Structure formats: C-alpha cells, structure tokens
mmCIF file of C-alpha atoms in Angstrom:
data_model
loop_
_atom_site.group_PDB
_atom_site.id
_atom_site.type_symbol
_atom_site.label_atom_id
_atom_site.label_comp_id
_atom_site.label_asym_id
_atom_site.label_seq_id
_atom_site.Cartn_x
_atom_site.Cartn_y
_atom_site.Cartn_z
ATOM 1 C CA UNK U 1 119.639 -26.718 -111.109
ATOM 2 C CA UNK U 2 116.809 -29.199 -111.590
ATOM 3 C CA UNK U 3 113.890 -28.644 -109.266
ATOM 4 C CA UNK U 4 111.115 -31.281 -109.202
ATOM 5 C CA UNK U 5 107.642 -29.983 -109.609
ATOM 6 C CA UNK U 6 105.185 -30.761 -106.895
ATOM 7 C CA UNK U 7 102.988 -33.751 -107.663
ATOM 8 C CA UNK U 8 99.715 -31.986 -107.365
ATOM 9 C CA UNK U 9 96.732 -31.769 -109.625
ATOM 10 C CA UNK U 10 94.337 -28.951 -109.432
ATOM 11 C CA UNK U 11 91.429 -27.773 -111.561
ATOM 12 C CA UNK U 12 92.866 -24.325 -111.630
ATOM 13 C CA UNK U 13 95.909 -25.415 -113.756
ATOM 14 C CA UNK U 14 93.923 -27.366 -116.413
ATOM 15 C CA UNK U 15 92.799 -26.056 -119.735
ATOM 16 C CA UNK U 16 89.105 -25.726 -120.350
ATOM 17 C CA UNK U 17 87.396 -28.730 -121.832
ATOM 18 C CA UNK U 18 89.695 -31.256 -120.174
ATOM 19 C CA UNK U 19 88.704 -33.882 -117.623
ATOM 20 C CA UNK U 20 88.014 -32.437 -114.234
ATOM 21 C CA UNK U 21 89.807 -34.354 -111.503
ATOM 22 C CA UNK U 22 89.258 -33.616 -107.852
ATOM 23 C CA UNK U 23 92.111 -31.818 -106.267
ATOM 24 C CA UNK U 24 94.531 -33.775 -104.140
ATOM 25 C CA UNK U 25 98.133 -33.517 -103.048
ATOM 26 C CA UNK U 26 100.905 -35.839 -102.057
ATOM 27 C CA UNK U 27 102.806 -34.729 -99.030
ATOM 28 C CA UNK U 28 104.195 -35.755 -95.652
ATOM 29 C CA UNK U 29 101.618 -36.818 -93.022
ATOM 30 C CA UNK U 30 102.097 -34.832 -89.895
ATOM 31 C CA UNK U 31 100.546 -36.321 -86.733
ATOM 32 C CA UNK U 32 98.575 -33.714 -84.956
ATOM 33 C CA UNK U 33 99.083 -33.349 -81.254
ATOM 34 C CA UNK U 34 96.112 -33.816 -79.019
ATOM 35 C CA UNK U 35 94.923 -30.508 -77.734
ATOM 36 C CA UNK U 36 93.814 -31.551 -74.313
ATOM 37 C CA UNK U 37 93.453 -29.507 -71.187
ATOM 38 C CA UNK U 38 96.699 -28.645 -69.586
ATOM 39 C CA UNK U 39 97.185 -30.217 -66.255
ATOM 40 C CA UNK U 40 96.916 -27.670 -63.559
ATOM 41 C CA UNK U 41 100.201 -26.947 -61.886
ATOM 42 C CA UNK U 42 99.925 -27.325 -58.150
ATOM 43 C CA UNK U 43 100.680 -24.136 -56.394
ATOM 44 C CA UNK U 44 103.130 -24.375 -53.609
ATOM 45 C CA UNK U 45 101.135 -23.611 -50.497
ATOM 46 C CA UNK U 46 103.237 -22.416 -47.612
ATOM 47 C CA UNK U 47 103.209 -24.679 -44.616
ATOM 48 C CA UNK U 48 102.566 -21.805 -42.266
ATOM 49 C CA UNK U 49 100.012 -19.053 -42.579
ATOM 50 C CA UNK U 50 102.170 -16.134 -43.703
ATOM 51 C CA UNK U 51 99.352 -13.649 -43.315
ATOM 52 C CA UNK U 52 99.148 -14.525 -39.619
ATOM 53 C CA UNK U 53 102.796 -13.569 -39.105
ATOM 54 C CA UNK U 54 102.803 -10.566 -41.419
ATOM 55 C CA UNK U 55 99.569 -8.968 -40.284
ATOM 56 C CA UNK U 56 99.364 -8.190 -36.600
ATOM 57 C CA UNK U 57 96.110 -9.299 -34.908
ATOM 58 C CA UNK U 58 93.552 -6.581 -34.500
ATOM 59 C CA UNK U 59 93.134 -5.357 -30.949
ATOM 60 C CA UNK U 60 89.552 -4.744 -29.926
ATOM 61 C CA UNK U 61 89.113 -1.697 -27.755
ATOM 62 C CA UNK U 62 86.198 -1.671 -25.337
ATOM 63 C CA UNK U 63 85.123 1.522 -23.648
ATOM 64 C CA UNK U 64 84.949 1.333 -19.869
ATOM 65 C CA UNK U 65 81.416 2.100 -18.717
ATOM 66 C CA UNK U 66 81.672 1.286 -15.011
ATOM 67 C CA UNK U 67 81.876 3.571 -11.987
ATOM 68 C CA UNK U 68 84.697 6.105 -11.610
ATOM 69 C CA UNK U 69 86.181 8.111 -8.788
ATOM 70 C CA UNK U 70 85.615 11.871 -8.805
ATOM 71 C CA UNK U 71 87.458 14.694 -7.103
ATOM 72 C CA UNK U 72 85.196 16.565 -4.652
ATOM 73 C CA UNK U 73 84.176 20.020 -5.869
ATOM 74 C CA UNK U 74 85.517 21.662 -2.736
ATOM 75 C CA UNK U 75 89.101 20.648 -3.613
ATOM 76 C CA UNK U 76 90.903 22.869 -6.133
ATOM 77 C CA UNK U 77 93.858 21.244 -7.866
ATOM 78 C CA UNK U 78 96.110 21.894 -10.832
ATOM 79 C CA UNK U 79 95.536 20.259 -14.182
ATOM 80 C CA UNK U 80 98.588 18.036 -13.693
ATOM 81 C CA UNK U 81 97.228 16.604 -10.436
ATOM 82 C CA UNK U 82 93.793 16.145 -11.982
ATOM 83 C CA UNK U 83 95.330 14.214 -14.857
ATOM 84 C CA UNK U 84 97.237 11.968 -12.457
ATOM 85 C CA UNK U 85 94.040 11.395 -10.491
ATOM 86 C CA UNK U 86 92.155 10.398 -13.643
ATOM 87 C CA UNK U 87 94.769 7.717 -14.406
ATOM 88 C CA UNK U 88 93.589 5.753 -11.355
ATOM 89 C CA UNK U 89 89.885 6.602 -11.285
ATOM 90 C CA UNK U 90 88.739 3.101 -12.320
ATOM 91 C CA UNK U 91 90.645 1.241 -9.587
ATOM 92 C CA UNK U 92 88.692 0.361 -6.436
ATOM 93 C CA UNK U 93 91.465 -1.139 -4.342
ATOM 94 C CA UNK U 94 93.555 1.245 -2.262
ATOM 95 C CA UNK U 95 96.422 -1.224 -2.102
ATOM 96 C CA UNK U 96 96.623 -1.339 -5.889
ATOM 97 C CA UNK U 97 96.441 2.458 -6.067
ATOM 98 C CA UNK U 98 99.417 2.776 -3.701
ATOM 99 C CA UNK U 99 101.369 0.286 -5.808
ATOM 100 C CA UNK U 100 100.627 2.200 -9.024
ATOM 101 C CA UNK U 101 101.626 5.524 -7.463
ATOM 102 C CA UNK U 102 104.925 4.074 -6.220
ATOM 103 C CA UNK U 103 105.656 2.719 -9.719
ATOM 104 C CA UNK U 104 104.879 6.077 -11.330
ATOM 105 C CA UNK U 105 107.206 7.914 -8.907
ATOM 106 C CA UNK U 106 109.975 5.427 -9.624
ATOM 107 C CA UNK U 107 109.493 5.631 -13.403
ATOM 108 C CA UNK U 108 109.572 9.439 -13.383
ATOM 109 C CA UNK U 109 113.294 9.430 -12.556
ATOM 110 C CA UNK U 110 115.692 9.449 -15.511
ATOM 111 C CA UNK U 111 118.666 7.076 -15.541
ATOM 112 C CA UNK U 112 122.080 8.047 -16.915
ATOM 113 C CA UNK U 113 124.129 4.919 -17.458
ATOM 114 C CA UNK U 114 127.884 5.566 -17.619
ATOM 115 C CA UNK U 115 129.803 4.561 -20.747
ATOM 116 C CA UNK U 116 132.599 2.027 -20.104
ATOM 117 C CA UNK U 117 135.869 3.846 -19.627
ATOM 118 C CA UNK U 118 134.204 7.253 -19.511
ATOM 119 C CA UNK U 119 132.217 9.190 -17.002
ATOM 120 C CA UNK U 120 129.157 11.201 -17.903
ATOM 121 C CA UNK U 121 129.233 14.460 -15.994
ATOM 122 C CA UNK U 122 126.127 16.616 -15.639
ATOM 123 C CA UNK U 123 126.249 20.289 -14.978
ATOM 124 C CA UNK U 124 124.963 21.734 -11.743
ATOM 125 C CA UNK U 125 122.139 23.635 -13.476
ATOM 126 C CA UNK U 126 120.790 20.484 -15.142
ATOM 127 C CA UNK U 127 121.052 18.585 -11.892
ATOM 128 C CA UNK U 128 119.072 21.204 -9.988
ATOM 129 C CA UNK U 129 116.385 21.343 -12.672
ATOM 130 C CA UNK U 130 115.989 17.548 -12.603
ATOM 131 C CA UNK U 131 115.849 17.575 -8.818
ATOM 132 C CA UNK U 132 113.067 20.151 -8.800
ATOM 133 C CA UNK U 133 111.202 18.176 -11.470
ATOM 134 C CA UNK U 134 111.434 14.964 -9.411
ATOM 135 C CA UNK U 135 110.270 16.773 -6.293
ATOM 136 C CA UNK U 136 107.295 18.255 -8.129
ATOM 137 C CA UNK U 137 106.229 14.889 -9.567
ATOM 138 C CA UNK U 138 106.583 13.138 -6.234
ATOM 139 C CA UNK U 139 104.626 15.895 -4.464
ATOM 140 C CA UNK U 140 101.782 15.663 -6.983
ATOM 141 C CA UNK U 141 101.574 11.864 -6.699
ATOM 142 C CA UNK U 142 101.554 12.142 -2.905
ATOM 143 C CA UNK U 143 98.663 14.599 -3.203
ATOM 144 C CA UNK U 144 96.773 12.111 -5.357
ATOM 145 C CA UNK U 145 97.422 9.351 -2.827
ATOM 146 C CA UNK U 146 96.163 11.548 0.022
ATOM 147 C CA UNK U 147 92.929 12.286 -1.889
ATOM 148 C CA UNK U 148 92.306 8.605 -2.554
ATOM 149 C CA UNK U 149 93.043 7.764 1.079
ATOM 150 C CA UNK U 150 90.330 10.187 2.236
ATOM 151 C CA UNK U 151 87.877 8.894 -0.357
ATOM 152 C CA UNK U 152 88.378 5.290 0.724
ATOM 153 C CA UNK U 153 88.101 6.311 4.372
ATOM 154 C CA UNK U 154 84.811 8.073 3.654
ATOM 155 C CA UNK U 155 83.617 5.055 1.688
ATOM 156 C CA UNK U 156 84.423 2.780 4.615
ATOM 157 C CA UNK U 157 82.304 4.953 6.907
ATOM 158 C CA UNK U 158 79.352 5.373 4.546
ATOM 159 C CA UNK U 159 79.009 1.779 3.308
ATOM 160 C CA UNK U 160 77.519 0.386 6.563
ATOM 161 C CA UNK U 161 75.076 3.292 6.676
ATOM 162 C CA UNK U 162 74.033 2.725 3.055
ATOM 163 C CA UNK U 163 73.693 -1.016 3.646
ATOM 164 C CA UNK U 164 71.511 -0.445 6.727
ATOM 165 C CA UNK U 165 69.320 1.991 4.792
ATOM 166 C CA UNK U 166 68.904 -0.521 1.944
ATOM 167 C CA UNK U 167 67.987 -3.325 4.364
ATOM 168 C CA UNK U 168 65.334 -1.179 6.044
ATOM 169 C CA UNK U 169 63.967 -0.197 2.676
ATOM 170 C CA UNK U 170 63.689 -3.871 1.640
ATOM 171 C CA UNK U 171 62.049 -4.819 4.934
ATOM 172 C CA UNK U 172 59.404 -2.126 4.478
ATOM 173 C CA UNK U 173 58.622 -3.508 1.019
ATOM 174 C CA UNK U 174 57.638 -7.027 2.151
ATOM 175 C CA UNK U 175 56.131 -9.219 -0.566
ATOM 176 C CA UNK U 176 54.070 -11.493 1.692
ATOM 177 C CA UNK U 177 52.827 -11.712 5.264
ATOM 178 C CA UNK U 178 51.808 -15.402 5.317
ATOM 179 C CA UNK U 179 53.846 -18.512 4.648
ATOM 180 C CA UNK U 180 53.002 -19.898 1.156
ATOM 181 C CA UNK U 181 52.859 -23.497 2.480
ATOM 182 C CA UNK U 182 51.122 -23.195 5.854
ATOM 183 C CA UNK U 183 49.087 -20.136 4.794
ATOM 184 C CA UNK U 184 49.585 -18.727 8.280
ATOM 185 C CA UNK U 185 51.621 -15.920 9.773
ATOM 186 C CA UNK U 186 55.071 -17.423 10.508
ATOM 187 C CA UNK U 187 55.678 -18.138 14.185
ATOM 188 C CA UNK U 188 59.415 -18.518 13.585
ATOM 189 C CA UNK U 189 59.907 -16.120 10.671
ATOM 190 C CA UNK U 190 62.882 -16.185 8.351
ATOM 191 C CA UNK U 191 63.398 -13.062 6.247
ATOM 192 C CA UNK U 192 64.946 -13.323 2.778
ATOM 193 C CA UNK U 193 66.103 -9.989 1.335
ATOM 194 C CA UNK U 194 66.334 -9.401 -2.409
ATOM 195 C CA UNK U 195 68.640 -6.397 -2.853
ATOM 196 C CA UNK U 196 68.291 -6.449 -6.619
ATOM 197 C CA UNK U 197 64.533 -5.850 -6.593
ATOM 198 C CA UNK U 198 64.501 -4.030 -3.215
ATOM 199 C CA UNK U 199 61.931 -6.406 -1.678
ATOM 200 C CA UNK U 200 61.828 -9.016 1.094
ATOM 201 C CA UNK U 201 60.039 -12.315 1.784
ATOM 202 C CA UNK U 202 58.920 -13.990 5.014
ATOM 203 C CA UNK U 203 58.771 -17.761 5.490
ATOM 204 C CA UNK U 204 58.303 -20.233 8.299
ATOM 205 C CA UNK U 205 61.696 -21.579 9.380
ATOM 206 C CA UNK U 206 60.793 -25.266 9.084
ATOM 207 C CA UNK U 207 59.028 -24.744 5.748
ATOM 208 C CA UNK U 208 61.978 -23.028 4.111
ATOM 209 C CA UNK U 209 64.467 -25.528 5.508
ATOM 210 C CA UNK U 210 62.508 -28.478 4.121
ATOM 211 C CA UNK U 211 62.103 -26.734 0.763
ATOM 212 C CA UNK U 212 65.865 -26.243 0.446
ATOM 213 C CA UNK U 213 66.584 -29.816 1.544
ATOM 214 C CA UNK U 214 64.069 -31.249 -0.932
ATOM 215 C CA UNK U 215 65.762 -29.393 -3.789
ATOM 216 C CA UNK U 216 69.185 -30.685 -2.774
ATOM 217 C CA UNK U 217 67.868 -34.244 -2.294
ATOM 218 C CA UNK U 218 66.072 -34.585 -5.624
ATOM 219 C CA UNK U 219 66.577 -38.018 -7.192
ATOM 220 C CA UNK U 220 65.446 -40.149 -10.097
ATOM 221 C CA UNK U 221 64.783 -43.809 -9.193
ATOM 222 C CA UNK U 222 67.642 -44.308 -6.696
ATOM 223 C CA UNK U 223 70.138 -41.927 -8.273
ATOM 224 C CA UNK U 224 70.665 -38.433 -6.760
ATOM 225 C CA UNK U 225 70.073 -35.442 -9.022
ATOM 226 C CA UNK U 226 70.320 -32.373 -6.748
ATOM 227 C CA UNK U 227 69.031 -29.020 -7.907
ATOM 228 C CA UNK U 228 69.761 -25.433 -6.873
ATOM 229 C CA UNK U 229 67.493 -24.125 -4.060
ATOM 230 C CA UNK U 230 65.059 -21.463 -5.224
ATOM 231 C CA UNK U 231 62.815 -18.852 -3.661
ATOM 232 C CA UNK U 232 59.334 -20.306 -3.179
ATOM 233 C CA UNK U 233 57.540 -17.176 -4.416
ATOM 234 C CA UNK U 234 59.805 -16.017 -7.252
ATOM 235 C CA UNK U 235 61.292 -19.390 -8.290
ATOM 236 C CA UNK U 236 64.695 -17.709 -8.616
ATOM 237 C CA UNK U 237 67.847 -19.403 -7.269
ATOM 238 C CA UNK U 238 69.079 -18.244 -3.891
ATOM 239 C CA UNK U 239 72.294 -16.257 -3.904
ATOM 240 C CA UNK U 240 75.156 -17.342 -1.678
ATOM 241 C CA UNK U 241 74.482 -14.453 0.715
ATOM 242 C CA UNK U 242 70.793 -15.353 0.988
ATOM 243 C CA UNK U 243 71.681 -19.002 1.637
ATOM 244 C CA UNK U 244 74.089 -18.067 4.433
ATOM 245 C CA UNK U 245 71.468 -15.775 5.961
ATOM 246 C CA UNK U 246 68.823 -18.532 5.875
ATOM 247 C CA UNK U 247 71.188 -21.056 7.484
ATOM 248 C CA UNK U 248 72.114 -18.649 10.288
ATOM 249 C CA UNK U 249 68.475 -17.759 10.978
ATOM 250 C CA UNK U 250 67.505 -21.451 11.108
ATOM 251 C CA UNK U 251 70.228 -22.124 13.677
ATOM 252 C CA UNK U 252 68.846 -19.352 15.888
ATOM 253 C CA UNK U 253 65.561 -21.267 16.093
ATOM 254 C CA UNK U 254 67.356 -24.556 16.782
ATOM 255 C CA UNK U 255 67.050 -26.054 13.286
ATOM 256 C CA UNK U 256 70.223 -27.536 11.823
ATOM 257 C CA UNK U 257 70.793 -29.503 8.644
ATOM 258 C CA UNK U 258 73.960 -31.156 7.397
ATOM 259 C CA UNK U 259 72.663 -30.780 3.848
ATOM 260 C CA UNK U 260 72.387 -26.984 4.004
ATOM 261 C CA UNK U 261 75.632 -26.643 6.000
ATOM 262 C CA UNK U 262 77.577 -28.746 3.500
ATOM 263 C CA UNK U 263 76.140 -26.831 0.546
ATOM 264 C CA UNK U 264 77.029 -23.533 2.240
ATOM 265 C CA UNK U 265 80.608 -24.620 3.064
ATOM 266 C CA UNK U 266 81.175 -25.507 -0.609
ATOM 267 C CA UNK U 267 80.205 -21.949 -1.664
ATOM 268 C CA UNK U 268 76.839 -23.170 -3.008
ATOM 269 C CA UNK U 269 78.583 -25.133 -5.781
ATOM 270 C CA UNK U 270 76.231 -27.911 -6.870
ATOM 271 C CA UNK U 271 78.887 -30.010 -8.621
ATOM 272 C CA UNK U 272 81.198 -30.023 -5.600
ATOM 273 C CA UNK U 273 78.235 -30.773 -3.340
ATOM 274 C CA UNK U 274 77.420 -33.864 -5.405
ATOM 275 C CA UNK U 275 81.066 -35.018 -5.431
ATOM 276 C CA UNK U 276 81.767 -34.524 -1.716
ATOM 277 C CA UNK U 277 78.450 -36.076 -0.579
ATOM 278 C CA UNK U 278 77.957 -38.701 -3.260
ATOM 279 C CA UNK U 279 77.478 -41.646 -0.879
ATOM 280 C CA UNK U 280 75.229 -39.740 1.530
ATOM 281 C CA UNK U 281 73.070 -38.489 -1.306
ATOM 282 C CA UNK U 282 72.789 -42.002 -2.719
ATOM 283 C CA UNK U 283 71.577 -43.320 0.649
ATOM 284 C CA UNK U 284 69.070 -40.474 0.898
ATOM 285 C CA UNK U 285 67.887 -41.257 -2.647
ATOM 286 C CA UNK U 286 67.306 -44.904 -1.666
ATOM 287 C CA UNK U 287 65.333 -43.865 1.425
ATOM 288 C CA UNK U 288 63.280 -41.430 -0.616
ATOM 289 C CA UNK U 289 62.509 -44.069 -3.246
ATOM 290 C CA UNK U 290 61.258 -46.588 -0.679
ATOM 291 C CA UNK U 291 58.796 -44.026 0.710
ATOM 292 C CA UNK U 292 56.624 -44.651 -2.341
ATOM 293 C CA UNK U 293 53.636 -46.968 -2.318
ATOM 294 C CA UNK U 294 53.963 -50.750 -2.464
ATOM 295 C CA UNK U 295 52.685 -50.730 -6.043
ATOM 296 C CA UNK U 296 55.758 -48.806 -7.259
ATOM 297 C CA UNK U 297 58.104 -50.977 -5.168
ATOM 298 C CA UNK U 298 56.681 -54.287 -6.355
ATOM 299 C CA UNK U 299 59.217 -55.055 -9.050
ATOM 300 C CA UNK U 300 62.315 -54.381 -6.974
ATOM 301 C CA UNK U 301 60.912 -56.094 -3.849
ATOM 302 C CA UNK U 302 59.715 -59.213 -5.672
ATOM 303 C CA UNK U 303 62.979 -59.563 -7.619
ATOM 304 C CA UNK U 304 64.994 -59.495 -4.400
ATOM 305 C CA UNK U 305 62.553 -61.951 -2.768
ATOM 306 C CA UNK U 306 62.808 -64.396 -5.690
ATOM 307 C CA UNK U 307 66.604 -64.345 -5.594
ATOM 308 C CA UNK U 308 66.706 -64.999 -1.830
ATOM 309 C CA UNK U 309 63.965 -67.638 -2.041
ATOM 310 C CA UNK U 310 65.854 -69.499 -4.773
ATOM 311 C CA UNK U 311 69.030 -69.335 -2.706
ATOM 312 C CA UNK U 312 67.211 -70.726 0.364
ATOM 313 C CA UNK U 313 65.360 -73.317 -1.789
ATOM 314 C CA UNK U 314 61.934 -72.116 -0.703
ATOM 315 C CA UNK U 315 59.127 -74.171 -2.301
ATOM 316 C CA UNK U 316 57.344 -72.662 -5.261
ATOM 317 C CA UNK U 317 53.981 -72.787 -3.500
ATOM 318 C CA UNK U 318 55.137 -70.498 -0.701
ATOM 319 C CA UNK U 319 56.730 -68.151 -3.246
ATOM 320 C CA UNK U 320 53.540 -67.858 -5.295
ATOM 321 C CA UNK U 321 51.414 -67.377 -2.147
ATOM 322 C CA UNK U 322 53.726 -64.594 -0.927
ATOM 323 C CA UNK U 323 53.551 -62.846 -4.294
ATOM 324 C CA UNK U 324 49.746 -63.189 -4.346
ATOM 325 C CA UNK U 325 49.578 -61.687 -0.870
ATOM 326 C CA UNK U 326 51.804 -58.805 -2.001
ATOM 327 C CA UNK U 327 49.467 -58.067 -4.914
ATOM 328 C CA UNK U 328 46.201 -58.394 -2.992
ATOM 329 C CA UNK U 329 47.018 -57.160 0.522
ATOM 330 C CA UNK U 330 50.231 -55.095 0.407
ATOM 331 C CA UNK U 331 49.479 -53.557 3.818
ATOM 332 C CA UNK U 332 50.152 -56.831 5.634
ATOM 333 C CA UNK U 333 52.882 -56.477 8.303
ATOM 334 C CA UNK U 334 54.922 -59.243 6.727
ATOM 335 C CA UNK U 335 54.867 -57.484 3.339
ATOM 336 C CA UNK U 336 55.865 -54.143 4.856
ATOM 337 C CA UNK U 337 58.631 -55.857 6.801
ATOM 338 C CA UNK U 338 60.046 -57.310 3.596
ATOM 339 C CA UNK U 339 59.990 -53.883 1.927
ATOM 340 C CA UNK U 340 62.013 -52.550 4.877
ATOM 341 C CA UNK U 341 64.532 -55.400 4.551
ATOM 342 C CA UNK U 342 64.877 -54.643 0.835
ATOM 343 C CA UNK U 343 65.579 -50.989 1.624
ATOM 344 C CA UNK U 344 68.229 -51.924 4.191
ATOM 345 C CA UNK U 345 69.820 -54.306 1.694
ATOM 346 C CA UNK U 346 70.280 -51.595 -0.933
ATOM 347 C CA UNK U 347 71.672 -49.184 1.666
ATOM 348 C CA UNK U 348 74.166 -51.803 2.921
ATOM 349 C CA UNK U 349 75.117 -52.564 -0.671
ATOM 350 C CA UNK U 350 75.799 -48.880 -1.345
ATOM 351 C CA UNK U 351 77.834 -48.433 1.849
ATOM 352 C CA UNK U 352 79.652 -51.713 1.172
ATOM 353 C CA UNK U 353 79.905 -52.383 4.899
ATOM 354 C CA UNK U 354 80.505 -56.085 5.751
ATOM 355 C CA UNK U 355 78.803 -55.742 9.155
ATOM 356 C CA UNK U 356 75.602 -54.350 7.638
ATOM 357 C CA UNK U 357 75.661 -56.922 4.855
ATOM 358 C CA UNK U 358 75.989 -59.800 7.368
ATOM 359 C CA UNK U 359 73.083 -58.392 9.421
ATOM 360 C CA UNK U 360 70.900 -58.161 6.344
ATOM 361 C CA UNK U 361 71.788 -61.739 5.470
ATOM 362 C CA UNK U 362 70.677 -62.918 8.920
ATOM 363 C CA UNK U 363 67.429 -60.944 8.705
ATOM 364 C CA UNK U 364 66.737 -62.389 5.270
ATOM 365 C CA UNK U 365 67.224 -65.984 6.459
ATOM 366 C CA UNK U 366 64.891 -65.406 9.409
ATOM 367 C CA UNK U 367 62.287 -63.811 7.143
ATOM 368 C CA UNK U 368 62.379 -66.715 4.672
ATOM 369 C CA UNK U 369 61.708 -69.144 7.546
ATOM 370 C CA UNK U 370 58.757 -67.011 8.662
ATOM 371 C CA UNK U 371 57.379 -66.962 5.107
ATOM 372 C CA UNK U 372 57.632 -70.737 4.943
ATOM 373 C CA UNK U 373 55.576 -71.114 8.132
ATOM 374 C CA UNK U 374 53.003 -68.396 7.393
ATOM 375 C CA UNK U 375 52.289 -69.484 3.825
ATOM 376 C CA UNK U 376 52.593 -73.212 4.446
ATOM 377 C CA UNK U 377 48.835 -73.729 3.986
ATOM 378 C CA UNK U 378 46.664 -71.897 1.475
ATOM 379 C CA UNK U 379 44.515 -69.201 3.025
#
C-alpha cells in the first residue's frame, strides 16, 4: 500500500556537500489552550454552625470559697450523716434546707410501676429490707435537720451580741472629735459607723444634713445633676444602712428633709430619685442658679427684660438706661426686684401652672411701668 512520505526537510537526511536548508515541517496547527488559573470552586458553607451543635459547650466549674457550716466537735455522728450534712453546708437559709431535706427523703423511695395487664409482686423479705432502708434514710435526714435547726437557733441568739460588740468596737475607734466644717465639738452629734474599716465618725447634725442635700441638689446651669452623698472625711459614698441611720438621727434632733427622705425611700437609687423628683429638682436647680451674683445672671435677666420691654413697647431710652443701671449699680432695689421676677418666671414656666404664669405677667406689666417712670429722665 502506498504511504506518502512526510514533507519535511532536515539537515540530518542530506548528503554532505549539499545545500543546507533550515529545518521545517508542514503539519496541522493545533491551537494551544490558555493555561490560566483555575477558578476557585466555592465551598458550600453550611448555614448553621455545625460545630456548635456537635460540640457541647464547655462548662466552667468554679470552686466555692465562701463560708460553710460545721458540725460541732461535741456531736459524734456516722459517716453517712456527716455526708448528708456536707451536702447542705453552703446554704444559709433554714427554709431552703428544710425543702432540700424533704426532697431528698422523697427521692430516696423507689417506685415500682405495674406493667399493664400484669402485677409486679415483691417478696416479703425484699419489702422489709426496703422498709428498713427508707426508715434509716429518713432518720438520718431528720438528724441533719435537727442539727441545722440548733445551729440556726444559736446563730439567731449570737448575732445581736456580735453586732453590739462590733458597734462598741467602732465607737471606741472614733476618727474625729470635732466637726470638719464648724471645727467645734458637735452639740447635736450624729455618729456614722463604718463596719468595713471598724471606725466611726462624728458630725454636727445640721452640717451633715446640708452636705447630703447639697450632693443631691447639684446642678449645672438650671439642670439638675444629683450625685451620691459621701462621707465628708473619707469621700466614700454612704451605704444604705448609714443613710437610714443618719436620717433617723436627724429626726431625733428635729431636722427633717424631703430630699433625704425621698432618697431613702427609693433605696438610695440615684436614677429613680431623679425620675420621681424631676420637677422638684428642676425648681431647686433654678433657685440655686439665681443665688449667684448679678454678673452671672446678667445675660438671662437682660434677655427676659428685652423681650418684655419689646412686648410692652417700652422706649429705647428707658431700656438702655435700665441696662446701664444694671451694669453699673446692680445692687439697686429695682434691679434686684427684676432678678426675682425673672426667677419666678422660670419657676412658673417649669411648673406650667396658669395661675403662676398669670401672676408673673401682672408683676411684669407693673414693673415695666415702674421702669418707665424711674428712667424717664437721665440721671
């Protein structure tokens, strides 16, 4: 069979001495594929975290390091009763202990549920052994309950004695003998006991009451920003017990304060105190702001005067003379009267009482007429 020779010329097939032709070949052109980077196949990510469902969350175990009950050394008990006692040694409520003991007695009994259509009969020997076991368990739990009852009874008797001893110890270790504000021995002393540091402090009743009220009536401009009352010597916040003690001692001397009483009734919670007494605190903040000097009150007093003068169509000459008098002689009775009217206006505006607002309007009209007459001629 005829087979065509490949049309190819090569220097290797030529005889020596012949023309050398560069090698080439005639063949089929094959288009090479582009060798690019393979597109990454997206992995199917599960919608839910499988590891969360497969692996159980790790439970952190913390060792209890608080107080524990102990069996008195004079009582000799079996190991079983001691073990039952240790199961409840971290509980400090006798009601809860009784509940736990009742549950343990109930859980100690075995239950034999009958099969439908059949009756499960127990022999007399097994029944007697179970009965003796139940009686033993119940007797041991009753012994544990009796021990805890005596311990709680002893605790109830000793606690007042321990508390009295601690109070006397704190009173002996008094931090000061003079009031830090008056620098005198208090005539109406109020004792503040610090059980944590085993010391006590003595203050004048009126001094401490004003200090607590000033902390609760703190304000910025005319906005209330109450703060927690603190001890004057240690600058530490009063505890609820100390606050109750101070309030009761102040009442014995005849000093009462709605601010301290309200703060005490709300369990010394500053946020609730601000919410429940928002309007009262705002009025107190306005009164406190207007106790400042006339220099600080100039802007707010002059602004209110200009608005009322424009409304009453007061001449510009009287307005400028009043402002000049405010800047030069702020102690004038007419200037101080206007500052008082401005204070009453802001209080009436906060209370939103129509009767107070109408009274302030009448006072303002009368004052504008007086200003017109007083400053009619230049001084």
